[in-house]
Short mmCIF file of C-alpha atoms and ligand atoms in Angstrom, two decimals:
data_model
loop_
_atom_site.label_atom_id
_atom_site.label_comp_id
_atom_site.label_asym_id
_atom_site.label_seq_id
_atom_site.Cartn_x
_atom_site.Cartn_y
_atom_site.Cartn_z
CA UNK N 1 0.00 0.00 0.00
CA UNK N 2 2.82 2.33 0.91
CA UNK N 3 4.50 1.69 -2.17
CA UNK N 4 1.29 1.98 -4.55
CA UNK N 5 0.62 5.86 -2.46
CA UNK N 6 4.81 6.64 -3.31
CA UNK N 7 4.34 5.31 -7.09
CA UNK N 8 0.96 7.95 -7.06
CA UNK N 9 2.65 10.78 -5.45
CA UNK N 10 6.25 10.41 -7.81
CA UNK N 11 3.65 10.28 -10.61
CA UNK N 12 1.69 13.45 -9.61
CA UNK N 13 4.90 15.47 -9.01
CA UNK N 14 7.29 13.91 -11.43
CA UNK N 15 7.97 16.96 -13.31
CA UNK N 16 8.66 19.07 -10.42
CA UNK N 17 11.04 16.68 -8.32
CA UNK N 18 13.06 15.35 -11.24
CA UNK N 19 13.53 18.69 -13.47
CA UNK N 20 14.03 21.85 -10.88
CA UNK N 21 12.32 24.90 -11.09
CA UNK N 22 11.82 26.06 -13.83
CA UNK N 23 8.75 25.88 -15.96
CA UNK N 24 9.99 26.04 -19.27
CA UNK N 25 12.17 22.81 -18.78
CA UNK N 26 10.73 20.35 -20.84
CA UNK N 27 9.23 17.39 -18.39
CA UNK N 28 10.53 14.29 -18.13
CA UNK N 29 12.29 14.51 -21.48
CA UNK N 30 14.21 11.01 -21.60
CA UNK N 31 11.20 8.98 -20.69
CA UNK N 32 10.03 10.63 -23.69
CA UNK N 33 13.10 10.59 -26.21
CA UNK N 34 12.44 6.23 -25.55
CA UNK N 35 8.84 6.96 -26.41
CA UNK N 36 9.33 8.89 -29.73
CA UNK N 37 12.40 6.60 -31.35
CA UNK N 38 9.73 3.86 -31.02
CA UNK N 39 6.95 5.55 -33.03
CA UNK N 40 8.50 6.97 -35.80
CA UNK N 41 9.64 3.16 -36.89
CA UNK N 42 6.22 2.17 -35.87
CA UNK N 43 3.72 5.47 -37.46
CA UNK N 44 2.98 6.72 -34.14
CA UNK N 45 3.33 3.39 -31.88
CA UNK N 46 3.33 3.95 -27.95
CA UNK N 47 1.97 7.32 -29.04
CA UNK N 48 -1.05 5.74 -29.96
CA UNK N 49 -1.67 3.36 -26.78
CA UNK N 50 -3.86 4.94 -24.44
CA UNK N 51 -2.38 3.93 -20.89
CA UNK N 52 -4.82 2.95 -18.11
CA UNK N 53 -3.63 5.29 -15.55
CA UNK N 54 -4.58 5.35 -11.93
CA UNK N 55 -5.09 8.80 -11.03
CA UNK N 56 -4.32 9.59 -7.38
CA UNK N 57 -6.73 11.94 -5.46
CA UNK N 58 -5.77 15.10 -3.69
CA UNK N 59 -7.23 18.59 -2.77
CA UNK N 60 -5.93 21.02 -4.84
CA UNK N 61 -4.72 22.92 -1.91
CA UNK N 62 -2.28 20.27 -0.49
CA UNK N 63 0.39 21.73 -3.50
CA UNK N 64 -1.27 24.35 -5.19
CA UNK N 65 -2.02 27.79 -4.59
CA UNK N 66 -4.67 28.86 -6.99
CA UNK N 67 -3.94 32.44 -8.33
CA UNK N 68 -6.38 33.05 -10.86
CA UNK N 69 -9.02 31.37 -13.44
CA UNK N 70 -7.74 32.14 -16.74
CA UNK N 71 -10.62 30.71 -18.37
CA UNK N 72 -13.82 28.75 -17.72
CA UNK N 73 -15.95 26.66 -20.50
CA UNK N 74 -18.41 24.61 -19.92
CA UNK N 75 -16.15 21.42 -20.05
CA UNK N 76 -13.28 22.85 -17.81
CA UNK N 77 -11.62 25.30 -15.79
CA UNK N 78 -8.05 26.61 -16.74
CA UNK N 79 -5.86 27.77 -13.38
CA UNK N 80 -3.18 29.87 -12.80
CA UNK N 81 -1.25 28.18 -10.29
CA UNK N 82 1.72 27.87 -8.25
CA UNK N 83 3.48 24.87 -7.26
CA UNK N 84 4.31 25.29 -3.59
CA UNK N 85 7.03 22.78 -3.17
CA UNK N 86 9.03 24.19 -6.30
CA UNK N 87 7.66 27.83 -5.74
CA UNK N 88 6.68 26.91 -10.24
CA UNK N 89 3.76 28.23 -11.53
CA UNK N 90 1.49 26.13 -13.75
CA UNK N 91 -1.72 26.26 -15.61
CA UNK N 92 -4.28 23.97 -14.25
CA UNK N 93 -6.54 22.73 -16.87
CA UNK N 94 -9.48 21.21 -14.05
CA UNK N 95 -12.15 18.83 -16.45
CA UNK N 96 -15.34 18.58 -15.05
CA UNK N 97 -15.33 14.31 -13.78
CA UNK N 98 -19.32 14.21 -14.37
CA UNK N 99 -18.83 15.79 -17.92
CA UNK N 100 -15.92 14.03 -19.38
CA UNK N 101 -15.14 10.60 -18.81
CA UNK N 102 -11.58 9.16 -17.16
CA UNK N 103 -10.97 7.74 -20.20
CA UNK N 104 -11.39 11.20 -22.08
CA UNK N 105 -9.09 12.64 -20.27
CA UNK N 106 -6.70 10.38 -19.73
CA UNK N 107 -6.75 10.29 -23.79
CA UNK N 108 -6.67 14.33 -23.81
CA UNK N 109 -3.91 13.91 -21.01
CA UNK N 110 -1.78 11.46 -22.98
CA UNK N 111 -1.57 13.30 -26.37
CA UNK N 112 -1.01 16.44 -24.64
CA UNK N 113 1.98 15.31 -22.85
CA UNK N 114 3.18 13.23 -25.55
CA UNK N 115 3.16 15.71 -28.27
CA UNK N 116 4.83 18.77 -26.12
CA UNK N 117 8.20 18.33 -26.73
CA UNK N 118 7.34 20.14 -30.08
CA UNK N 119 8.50 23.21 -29.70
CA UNK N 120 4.91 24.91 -31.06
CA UNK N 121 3.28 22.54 -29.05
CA UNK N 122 1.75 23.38 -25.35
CA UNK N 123 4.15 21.46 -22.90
CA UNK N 124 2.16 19.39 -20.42
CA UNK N 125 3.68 17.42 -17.46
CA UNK N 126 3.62 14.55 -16.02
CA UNK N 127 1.16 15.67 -13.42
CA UNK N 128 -2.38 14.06 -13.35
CA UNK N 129 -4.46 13.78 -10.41
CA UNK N 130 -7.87 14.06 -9.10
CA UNK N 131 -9.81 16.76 -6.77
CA UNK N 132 -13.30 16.77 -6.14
CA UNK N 133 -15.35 16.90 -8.88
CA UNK N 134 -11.97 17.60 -11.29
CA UNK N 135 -9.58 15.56 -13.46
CA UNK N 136 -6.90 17.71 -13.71
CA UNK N 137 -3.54 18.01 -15.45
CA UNK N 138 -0.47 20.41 -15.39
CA UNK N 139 0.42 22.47 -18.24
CA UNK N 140 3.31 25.91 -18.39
CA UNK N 141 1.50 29.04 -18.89
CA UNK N 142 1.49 31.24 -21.70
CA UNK N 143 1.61 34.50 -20.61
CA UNK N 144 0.25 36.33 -23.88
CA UNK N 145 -2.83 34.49 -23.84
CA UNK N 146 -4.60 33.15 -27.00
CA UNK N 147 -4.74 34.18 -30.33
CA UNK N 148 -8.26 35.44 -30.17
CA UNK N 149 -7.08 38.02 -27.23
CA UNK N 150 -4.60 39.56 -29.74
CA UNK N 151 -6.65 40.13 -32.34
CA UNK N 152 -7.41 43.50 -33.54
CA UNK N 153 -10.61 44.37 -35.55
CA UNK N 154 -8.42 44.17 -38.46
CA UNK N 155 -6.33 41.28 -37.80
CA UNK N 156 -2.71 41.23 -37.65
CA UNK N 157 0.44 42.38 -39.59
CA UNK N 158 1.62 39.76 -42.49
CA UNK N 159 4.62 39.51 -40.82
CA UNK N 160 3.02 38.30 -38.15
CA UNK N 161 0.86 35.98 -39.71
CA UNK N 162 3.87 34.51 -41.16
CA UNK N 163 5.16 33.82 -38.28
CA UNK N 164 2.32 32.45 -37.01
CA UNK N 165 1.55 30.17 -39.90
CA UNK N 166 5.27 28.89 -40.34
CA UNK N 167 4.89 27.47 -36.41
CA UNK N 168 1.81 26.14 -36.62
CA UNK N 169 1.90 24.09 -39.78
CA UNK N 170 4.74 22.33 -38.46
CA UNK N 171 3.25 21.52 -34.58
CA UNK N 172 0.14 20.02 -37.21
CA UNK N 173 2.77 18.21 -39.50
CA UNK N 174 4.18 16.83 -36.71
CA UNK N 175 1.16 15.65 -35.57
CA UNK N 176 0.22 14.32 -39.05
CA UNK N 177 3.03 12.46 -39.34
CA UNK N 178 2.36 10.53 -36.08
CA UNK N 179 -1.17 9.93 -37.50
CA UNK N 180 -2.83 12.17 -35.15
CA UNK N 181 -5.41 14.84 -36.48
CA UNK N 182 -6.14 18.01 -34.21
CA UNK N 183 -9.65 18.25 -35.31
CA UNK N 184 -10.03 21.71 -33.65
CA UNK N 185 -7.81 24.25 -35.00
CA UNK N 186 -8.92 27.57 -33.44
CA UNK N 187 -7.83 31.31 -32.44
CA UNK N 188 -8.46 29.98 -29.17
CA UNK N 189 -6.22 26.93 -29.07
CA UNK N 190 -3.30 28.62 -30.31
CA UNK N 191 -1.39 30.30 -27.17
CA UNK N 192 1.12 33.22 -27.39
CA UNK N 193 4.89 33.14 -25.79
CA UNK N 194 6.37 36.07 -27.16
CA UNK N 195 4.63 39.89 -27.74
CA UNK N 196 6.12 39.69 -31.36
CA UNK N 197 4.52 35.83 -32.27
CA UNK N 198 7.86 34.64 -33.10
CA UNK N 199 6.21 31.88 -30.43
CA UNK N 200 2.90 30.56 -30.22
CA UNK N 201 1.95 26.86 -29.53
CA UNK N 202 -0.85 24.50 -30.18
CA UNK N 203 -2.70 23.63 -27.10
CA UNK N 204 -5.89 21.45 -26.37
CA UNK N 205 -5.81 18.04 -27.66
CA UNK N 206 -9.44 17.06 -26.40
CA UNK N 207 -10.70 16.52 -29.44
CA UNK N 208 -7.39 15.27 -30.97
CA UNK N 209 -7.92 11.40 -32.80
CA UNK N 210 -6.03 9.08 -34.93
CA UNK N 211 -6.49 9.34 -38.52
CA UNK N 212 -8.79 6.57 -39.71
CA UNK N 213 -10.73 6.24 -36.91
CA UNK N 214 -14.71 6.86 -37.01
CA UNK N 215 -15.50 9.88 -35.38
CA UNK N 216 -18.63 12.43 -34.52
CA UNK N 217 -18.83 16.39 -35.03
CA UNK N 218 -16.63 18.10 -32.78
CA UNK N 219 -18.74 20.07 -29.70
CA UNK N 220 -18.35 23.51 -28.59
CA UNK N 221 -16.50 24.85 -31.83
CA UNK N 222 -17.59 27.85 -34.07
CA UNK N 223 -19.28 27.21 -36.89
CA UNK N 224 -17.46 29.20 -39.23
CA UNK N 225 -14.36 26.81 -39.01
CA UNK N 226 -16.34 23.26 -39.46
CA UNK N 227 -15.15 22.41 -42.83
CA UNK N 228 -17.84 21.47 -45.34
CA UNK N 229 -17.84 17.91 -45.44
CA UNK N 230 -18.20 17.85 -40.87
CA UNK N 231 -21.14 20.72 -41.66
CA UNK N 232 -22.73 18.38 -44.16
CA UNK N 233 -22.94 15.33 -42.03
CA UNK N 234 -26.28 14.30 -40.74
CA UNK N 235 -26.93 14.56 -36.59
CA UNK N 236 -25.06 11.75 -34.79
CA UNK N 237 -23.57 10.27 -37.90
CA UNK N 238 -20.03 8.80 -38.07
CA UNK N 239 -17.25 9.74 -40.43
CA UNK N 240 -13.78 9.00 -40.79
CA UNK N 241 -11.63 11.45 -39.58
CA UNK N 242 -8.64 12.59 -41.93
CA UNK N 243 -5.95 15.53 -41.97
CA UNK N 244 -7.62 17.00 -44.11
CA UNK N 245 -10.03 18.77 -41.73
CA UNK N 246 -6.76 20.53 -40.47
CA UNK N 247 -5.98 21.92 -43.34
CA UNK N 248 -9.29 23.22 -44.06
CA UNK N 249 -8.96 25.07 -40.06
CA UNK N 250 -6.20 25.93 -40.59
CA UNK N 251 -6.89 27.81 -43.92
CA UNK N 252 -9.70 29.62 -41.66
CA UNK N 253 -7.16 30.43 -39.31
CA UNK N 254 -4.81 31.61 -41.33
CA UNK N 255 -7.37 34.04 -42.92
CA UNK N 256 -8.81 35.04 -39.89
CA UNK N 257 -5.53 36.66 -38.53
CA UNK N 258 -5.18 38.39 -41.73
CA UNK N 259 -8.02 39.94 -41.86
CA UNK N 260 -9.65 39.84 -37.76
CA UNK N 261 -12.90 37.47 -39.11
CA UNK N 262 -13.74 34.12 -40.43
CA UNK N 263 -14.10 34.70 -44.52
CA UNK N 264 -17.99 32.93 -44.04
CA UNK N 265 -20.23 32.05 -41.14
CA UNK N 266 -20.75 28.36 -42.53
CA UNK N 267 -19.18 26.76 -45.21
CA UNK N 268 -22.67 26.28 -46.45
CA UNK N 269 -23.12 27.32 -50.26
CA UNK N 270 -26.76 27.34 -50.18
CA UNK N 271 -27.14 29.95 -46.97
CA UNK N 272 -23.60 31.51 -47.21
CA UNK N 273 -23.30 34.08 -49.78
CA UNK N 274 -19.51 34.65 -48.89
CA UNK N 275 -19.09 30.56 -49.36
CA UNK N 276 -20.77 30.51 -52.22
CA UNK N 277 -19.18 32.97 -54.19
CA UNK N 278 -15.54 31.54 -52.44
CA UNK N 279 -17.18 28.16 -54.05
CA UNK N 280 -17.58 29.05 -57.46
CA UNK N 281 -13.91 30.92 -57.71
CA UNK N 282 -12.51 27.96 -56.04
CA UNK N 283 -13.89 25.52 -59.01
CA UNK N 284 -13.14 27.86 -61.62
CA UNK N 285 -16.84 28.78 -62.26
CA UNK N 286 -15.85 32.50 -62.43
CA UNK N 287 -12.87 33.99 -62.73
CA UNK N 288 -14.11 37.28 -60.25
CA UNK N 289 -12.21 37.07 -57.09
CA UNK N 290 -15.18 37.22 -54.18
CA UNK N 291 -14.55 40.46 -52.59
CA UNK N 292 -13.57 39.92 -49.70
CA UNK N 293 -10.21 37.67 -50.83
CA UNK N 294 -9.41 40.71 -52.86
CA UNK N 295 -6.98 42.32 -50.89
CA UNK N 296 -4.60 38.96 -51.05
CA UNK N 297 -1.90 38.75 -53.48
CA UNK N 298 -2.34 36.27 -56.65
CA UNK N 299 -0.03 33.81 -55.14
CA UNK N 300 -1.65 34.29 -51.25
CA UNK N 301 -5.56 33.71 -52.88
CA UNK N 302 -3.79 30.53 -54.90
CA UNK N 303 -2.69 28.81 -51.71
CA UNK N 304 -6.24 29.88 -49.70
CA UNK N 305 -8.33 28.11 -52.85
CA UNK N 306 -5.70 24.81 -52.33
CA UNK N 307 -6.88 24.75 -47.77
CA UNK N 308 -9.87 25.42 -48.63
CA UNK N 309 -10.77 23.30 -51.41
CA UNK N 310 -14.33 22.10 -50.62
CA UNK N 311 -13.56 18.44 -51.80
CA UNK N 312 -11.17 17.18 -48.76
CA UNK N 313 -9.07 14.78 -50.99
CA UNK N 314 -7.59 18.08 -52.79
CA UNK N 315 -7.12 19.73 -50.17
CA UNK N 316 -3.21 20.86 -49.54
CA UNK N 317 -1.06 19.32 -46.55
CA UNK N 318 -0.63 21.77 -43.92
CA UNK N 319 3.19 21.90 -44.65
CA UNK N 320 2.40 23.24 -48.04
CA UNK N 321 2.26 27.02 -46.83
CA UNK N 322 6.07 26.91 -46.69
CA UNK N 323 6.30 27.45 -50.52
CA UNK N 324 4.32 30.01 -49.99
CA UNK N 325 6.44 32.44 -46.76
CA UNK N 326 8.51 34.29 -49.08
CA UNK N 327 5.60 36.06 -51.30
CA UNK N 328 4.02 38.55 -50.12
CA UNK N 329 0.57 38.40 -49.10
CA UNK N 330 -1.36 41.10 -48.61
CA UNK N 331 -1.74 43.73 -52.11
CA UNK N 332 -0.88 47.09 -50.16
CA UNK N 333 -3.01 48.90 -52.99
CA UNK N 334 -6.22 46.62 -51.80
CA UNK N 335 -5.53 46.82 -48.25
CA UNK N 336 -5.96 50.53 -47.23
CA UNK N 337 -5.11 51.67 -43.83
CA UNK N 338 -7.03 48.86 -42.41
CA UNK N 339 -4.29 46.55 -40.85
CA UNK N 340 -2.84 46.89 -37.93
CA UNK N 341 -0.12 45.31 -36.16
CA UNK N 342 0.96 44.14 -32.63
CA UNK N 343 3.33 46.55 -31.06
CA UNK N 344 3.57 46.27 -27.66
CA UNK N 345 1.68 43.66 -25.37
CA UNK N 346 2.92 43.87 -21.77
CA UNK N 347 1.75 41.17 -18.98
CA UNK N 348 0.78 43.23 -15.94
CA UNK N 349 1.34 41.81 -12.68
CA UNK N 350 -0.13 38.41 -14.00
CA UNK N 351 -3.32 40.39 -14.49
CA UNK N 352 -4.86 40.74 -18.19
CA UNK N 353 -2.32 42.12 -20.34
CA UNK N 354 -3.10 45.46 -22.51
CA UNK N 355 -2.65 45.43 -26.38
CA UNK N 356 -1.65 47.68 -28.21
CA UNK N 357 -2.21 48.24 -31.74
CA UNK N 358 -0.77 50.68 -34.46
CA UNK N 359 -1.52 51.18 -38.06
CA UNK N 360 1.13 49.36 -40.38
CA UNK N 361 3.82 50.78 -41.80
CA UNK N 362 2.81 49.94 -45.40
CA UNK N 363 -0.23 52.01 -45.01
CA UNK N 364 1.91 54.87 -43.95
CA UNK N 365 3.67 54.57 -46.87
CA UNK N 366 0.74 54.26 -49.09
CA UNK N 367 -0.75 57.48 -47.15
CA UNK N 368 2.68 59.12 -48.61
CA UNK N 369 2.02 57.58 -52.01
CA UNK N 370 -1.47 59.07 -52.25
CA UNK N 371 -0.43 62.84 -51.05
CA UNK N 372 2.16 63.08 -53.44
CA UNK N 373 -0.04 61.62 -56.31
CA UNK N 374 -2.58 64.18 -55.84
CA UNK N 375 0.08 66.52 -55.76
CA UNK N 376 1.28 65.90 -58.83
CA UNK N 377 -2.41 66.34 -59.93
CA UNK N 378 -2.75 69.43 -58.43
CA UNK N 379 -0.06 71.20 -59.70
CA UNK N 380 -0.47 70.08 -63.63
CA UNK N 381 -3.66 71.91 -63.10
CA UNK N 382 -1.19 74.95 -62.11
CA UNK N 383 -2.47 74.68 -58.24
CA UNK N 384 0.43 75.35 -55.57
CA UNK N 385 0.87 72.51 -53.32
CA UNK N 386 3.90 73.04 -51.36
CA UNK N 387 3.61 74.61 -47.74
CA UNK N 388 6.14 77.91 -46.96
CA UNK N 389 6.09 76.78 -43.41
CA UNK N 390 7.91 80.40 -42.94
CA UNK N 391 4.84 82.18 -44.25
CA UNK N 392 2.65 79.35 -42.08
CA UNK N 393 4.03 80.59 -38.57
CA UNK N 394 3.89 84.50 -39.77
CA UNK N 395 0.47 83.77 -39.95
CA UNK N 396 -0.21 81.98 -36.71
CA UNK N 397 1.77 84.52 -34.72
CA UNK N 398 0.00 87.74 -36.66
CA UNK N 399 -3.27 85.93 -35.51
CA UNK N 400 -1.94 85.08 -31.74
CA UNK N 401 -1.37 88.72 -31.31
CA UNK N 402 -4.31 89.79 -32.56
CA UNK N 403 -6.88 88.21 -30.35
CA UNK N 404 -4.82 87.80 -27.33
CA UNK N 405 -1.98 90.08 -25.65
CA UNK N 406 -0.61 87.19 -23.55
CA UNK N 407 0.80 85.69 -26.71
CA UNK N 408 4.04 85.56 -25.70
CA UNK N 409 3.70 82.75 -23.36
CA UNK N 410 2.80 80.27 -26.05
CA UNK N 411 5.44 78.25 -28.19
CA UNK N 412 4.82 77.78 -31.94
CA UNK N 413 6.91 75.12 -33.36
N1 ATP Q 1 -1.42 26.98 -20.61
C1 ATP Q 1 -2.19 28.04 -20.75
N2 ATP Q 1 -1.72 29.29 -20.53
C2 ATP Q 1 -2.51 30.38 -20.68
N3 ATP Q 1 -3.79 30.32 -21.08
C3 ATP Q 1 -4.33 29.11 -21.33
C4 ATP Q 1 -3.57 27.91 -21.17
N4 ATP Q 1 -4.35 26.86 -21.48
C5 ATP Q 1 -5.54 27.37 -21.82
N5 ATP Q 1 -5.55 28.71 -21.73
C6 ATP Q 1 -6.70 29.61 -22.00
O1 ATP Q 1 -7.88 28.90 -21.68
C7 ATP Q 1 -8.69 28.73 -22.85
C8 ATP Q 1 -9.37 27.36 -22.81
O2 ATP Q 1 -8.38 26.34 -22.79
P1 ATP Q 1 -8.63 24.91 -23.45
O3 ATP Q 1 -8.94 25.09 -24.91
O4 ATP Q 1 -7.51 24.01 -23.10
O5 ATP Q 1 -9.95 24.49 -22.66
P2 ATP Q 1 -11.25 23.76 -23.20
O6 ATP Q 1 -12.19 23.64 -22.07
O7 ATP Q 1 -10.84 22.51 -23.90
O8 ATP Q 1 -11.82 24.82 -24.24
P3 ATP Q 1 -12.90 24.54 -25.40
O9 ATP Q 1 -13.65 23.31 -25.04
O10 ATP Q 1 -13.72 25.79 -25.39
O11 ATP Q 1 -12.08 24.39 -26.67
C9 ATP Q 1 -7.74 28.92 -24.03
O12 ATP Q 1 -8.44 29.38 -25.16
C10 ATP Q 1 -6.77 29.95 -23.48
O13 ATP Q 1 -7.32 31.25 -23.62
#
């Protein structure tokens, strides 16, 4: 009995006693070097064995100090935490027992702590255990959130976006190699680790399944990234689920920090206009680019009509947008002043960090490029357009005096 309570407790604290203090220090990492050499002779192997763990009990309190709830769903709670014995903090992620089955999250569990020694993968430890009405596991915390908290009406700066796309197609490519399909790519599940996105990481593997296997509609997603062939599927029925359904999220992703919203509601071409018209471009009905793809570059609306092809079997592999990182994305002349960009995003005192957004640079420039063309307009209709900034403060300091005698006091520049 003693021995079965020490095996628990190593298990629940593994991470903390074997691997120091810091957070960032990937857990366990030569238990899991043995797992990985296996499955890549073996297309996934261990990786794919769902262990029957025993999960020990405990009150959260007897390690943890709870900080904060970062989020709550209707499935689970997400924790800020610290870790008293190894003063670490963790994030929490609490699943509601009566909600989700053991096995559930024991399978959510398994992937998540088997995949994270991706580098754009969350890193989960090897801490599971049970209290009260909670399975819970350990996870590090991001401190920039998700990607839907960064968001600005307008979506992000291509730079950005590149960044963000490069890391994420390959924590999905990894996962596609081992045969393992995410199944729900969203702004949500993609956490930030640097202000700048040079590092964001995949997190929640709930839904996450092996290719092949039959599967129902994922619960609790948004609509507008179901891809066609999920939406189309009759209540309750069964399909087979394939990599392919990544792609098509992650085409909605990827077009969604570009512009700040999903291109459609549903990927529905009989109640979505937006889809429809996407549709018909996509097959080569019409040669008019829907609207609101317009402001893409040639080679940028090429790759978006290969993601989100509505027949999955042509759809592209998610590593494919690497052939696609060095063009550039976003026509400056389409996109106005509307984007904006990430500049500064401080955490503050581990309470919700403030954002802050400012227009591009490009549509600075294209500000510039507009003044001088009208210009040029202006004066080939023999109209003065440069400013004597001379004449300018004459005229400011001829009016100053005029209406006030205290003048003197105030500083023109
Ligand atoms: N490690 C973490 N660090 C910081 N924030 C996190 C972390 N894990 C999760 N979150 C936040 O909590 C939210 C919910 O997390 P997660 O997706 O794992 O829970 P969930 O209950 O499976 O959500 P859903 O069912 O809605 O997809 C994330 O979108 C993110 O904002």
């Amino acid at each position: 009995m003693a021995n079965t309570v020490e095996k628990r407790r190593s298990f629940r604290i593994m991470r903390f006693t074997d691997n120091g203090k810091n957070e960032n220090t990937p857990p366990n990492t030569q238990h899991r070097n043995s797992i990985y050499r296996k499955s890549q002779e073996t297309d996934g192997g261990i990786l794919h064995m769902i262990p029957d763990l025993d999960i020990p009990q405990m009150n959260f309190t007897d390690e943890y100090n709870i900080e904060r709830t970062i989020a709550e769903g209707c499935f689970a709670k997400i924790l800020l935490a610290t870790h008293r014995p190894t003063n670490c903090s963790v994030v929490l992620k609490a699943v509601h027992a009566e909600l989700t089955g053991l096995k559930d999250f024991i399978k959510e569990f398994h992937y998540s702590y088997q995949l994270s020694h991706h580098p754009n993968i969350l890193s989960a430890y090897n801490v599971a255990f049970q209290a009260n009405d909670y399975y819970v596991f350990a996870q590090e915390y991001a401190p920039y959130g998700d990607l839907a908290s960064n968001l600005g009406p307008n979506g992000l700066h291509e730079t950005a976006c590149k960044l963000i796309a490069e890391q994420l197609s390959s924590a999905l490519g990894f996962m596609h190699s081992k045969s393992l399909v995410h199944r729900d790519l969203k702004l949500e599940n993609v956490l930030v680790f640097s202000p700048d996105f040079s590092r964001v990481k995949l997190c929640d593997f709930g839904a996450t399944t092996r290719k092949g296997t039959l599967v129902g509609k994922v619960k609790h997603t948004w609509v507008s990234f179901v891809p066609p062939e999920v939406l189309e599927s009759v209540k309750n029925e069964r399909f087979i689920c394939k990599t392919s359904s990544d792609s098509w999220q992650f085409g909605i992703l990827l077009y969604s920090i570009l512009t700040g919203s999903p291109p459609w509601q549903s990927a529905d071409w009989v109640k979505d206009a937006n889809y429809a018209a996407f549709m018909k471009y996509q097959k080569k009905k019409t040669t008019k680019i829907p609207d609101n793809f317009r402001k893409f570059s040639s080679r940028l609306i090429r790759c978006f009509r290969k993601y989100l092809d509505h027949s999955e079997e042509n759809r592209a592999k998610v590593t494919e947008i690497t052939k696609y990182l060095k063009d550039r994305w976003v026509d400056s002349k389409m996109s106005g002043s509307k984007s904006a960009t990430l500049l500064a995003h401080a955490p503050d005192n581990d309470q919700d960090s403030i954002c802050v957004y400012i227009n591009q640079r490009e549509s600075r420039y294209s500000l510039d490029e507009s003044k001088t063309r009208l210009q040029r307009i202006m004066s080939s209709y023999g109209l003065e357009t440069t400013i004597d900034q001379a004449a300018v403060k004459k005229r400011i300091w001829d009016w100053l005096s005029s209406c006030d005698d205290s003048y003197e006091d105030v500083e023109v520049f």
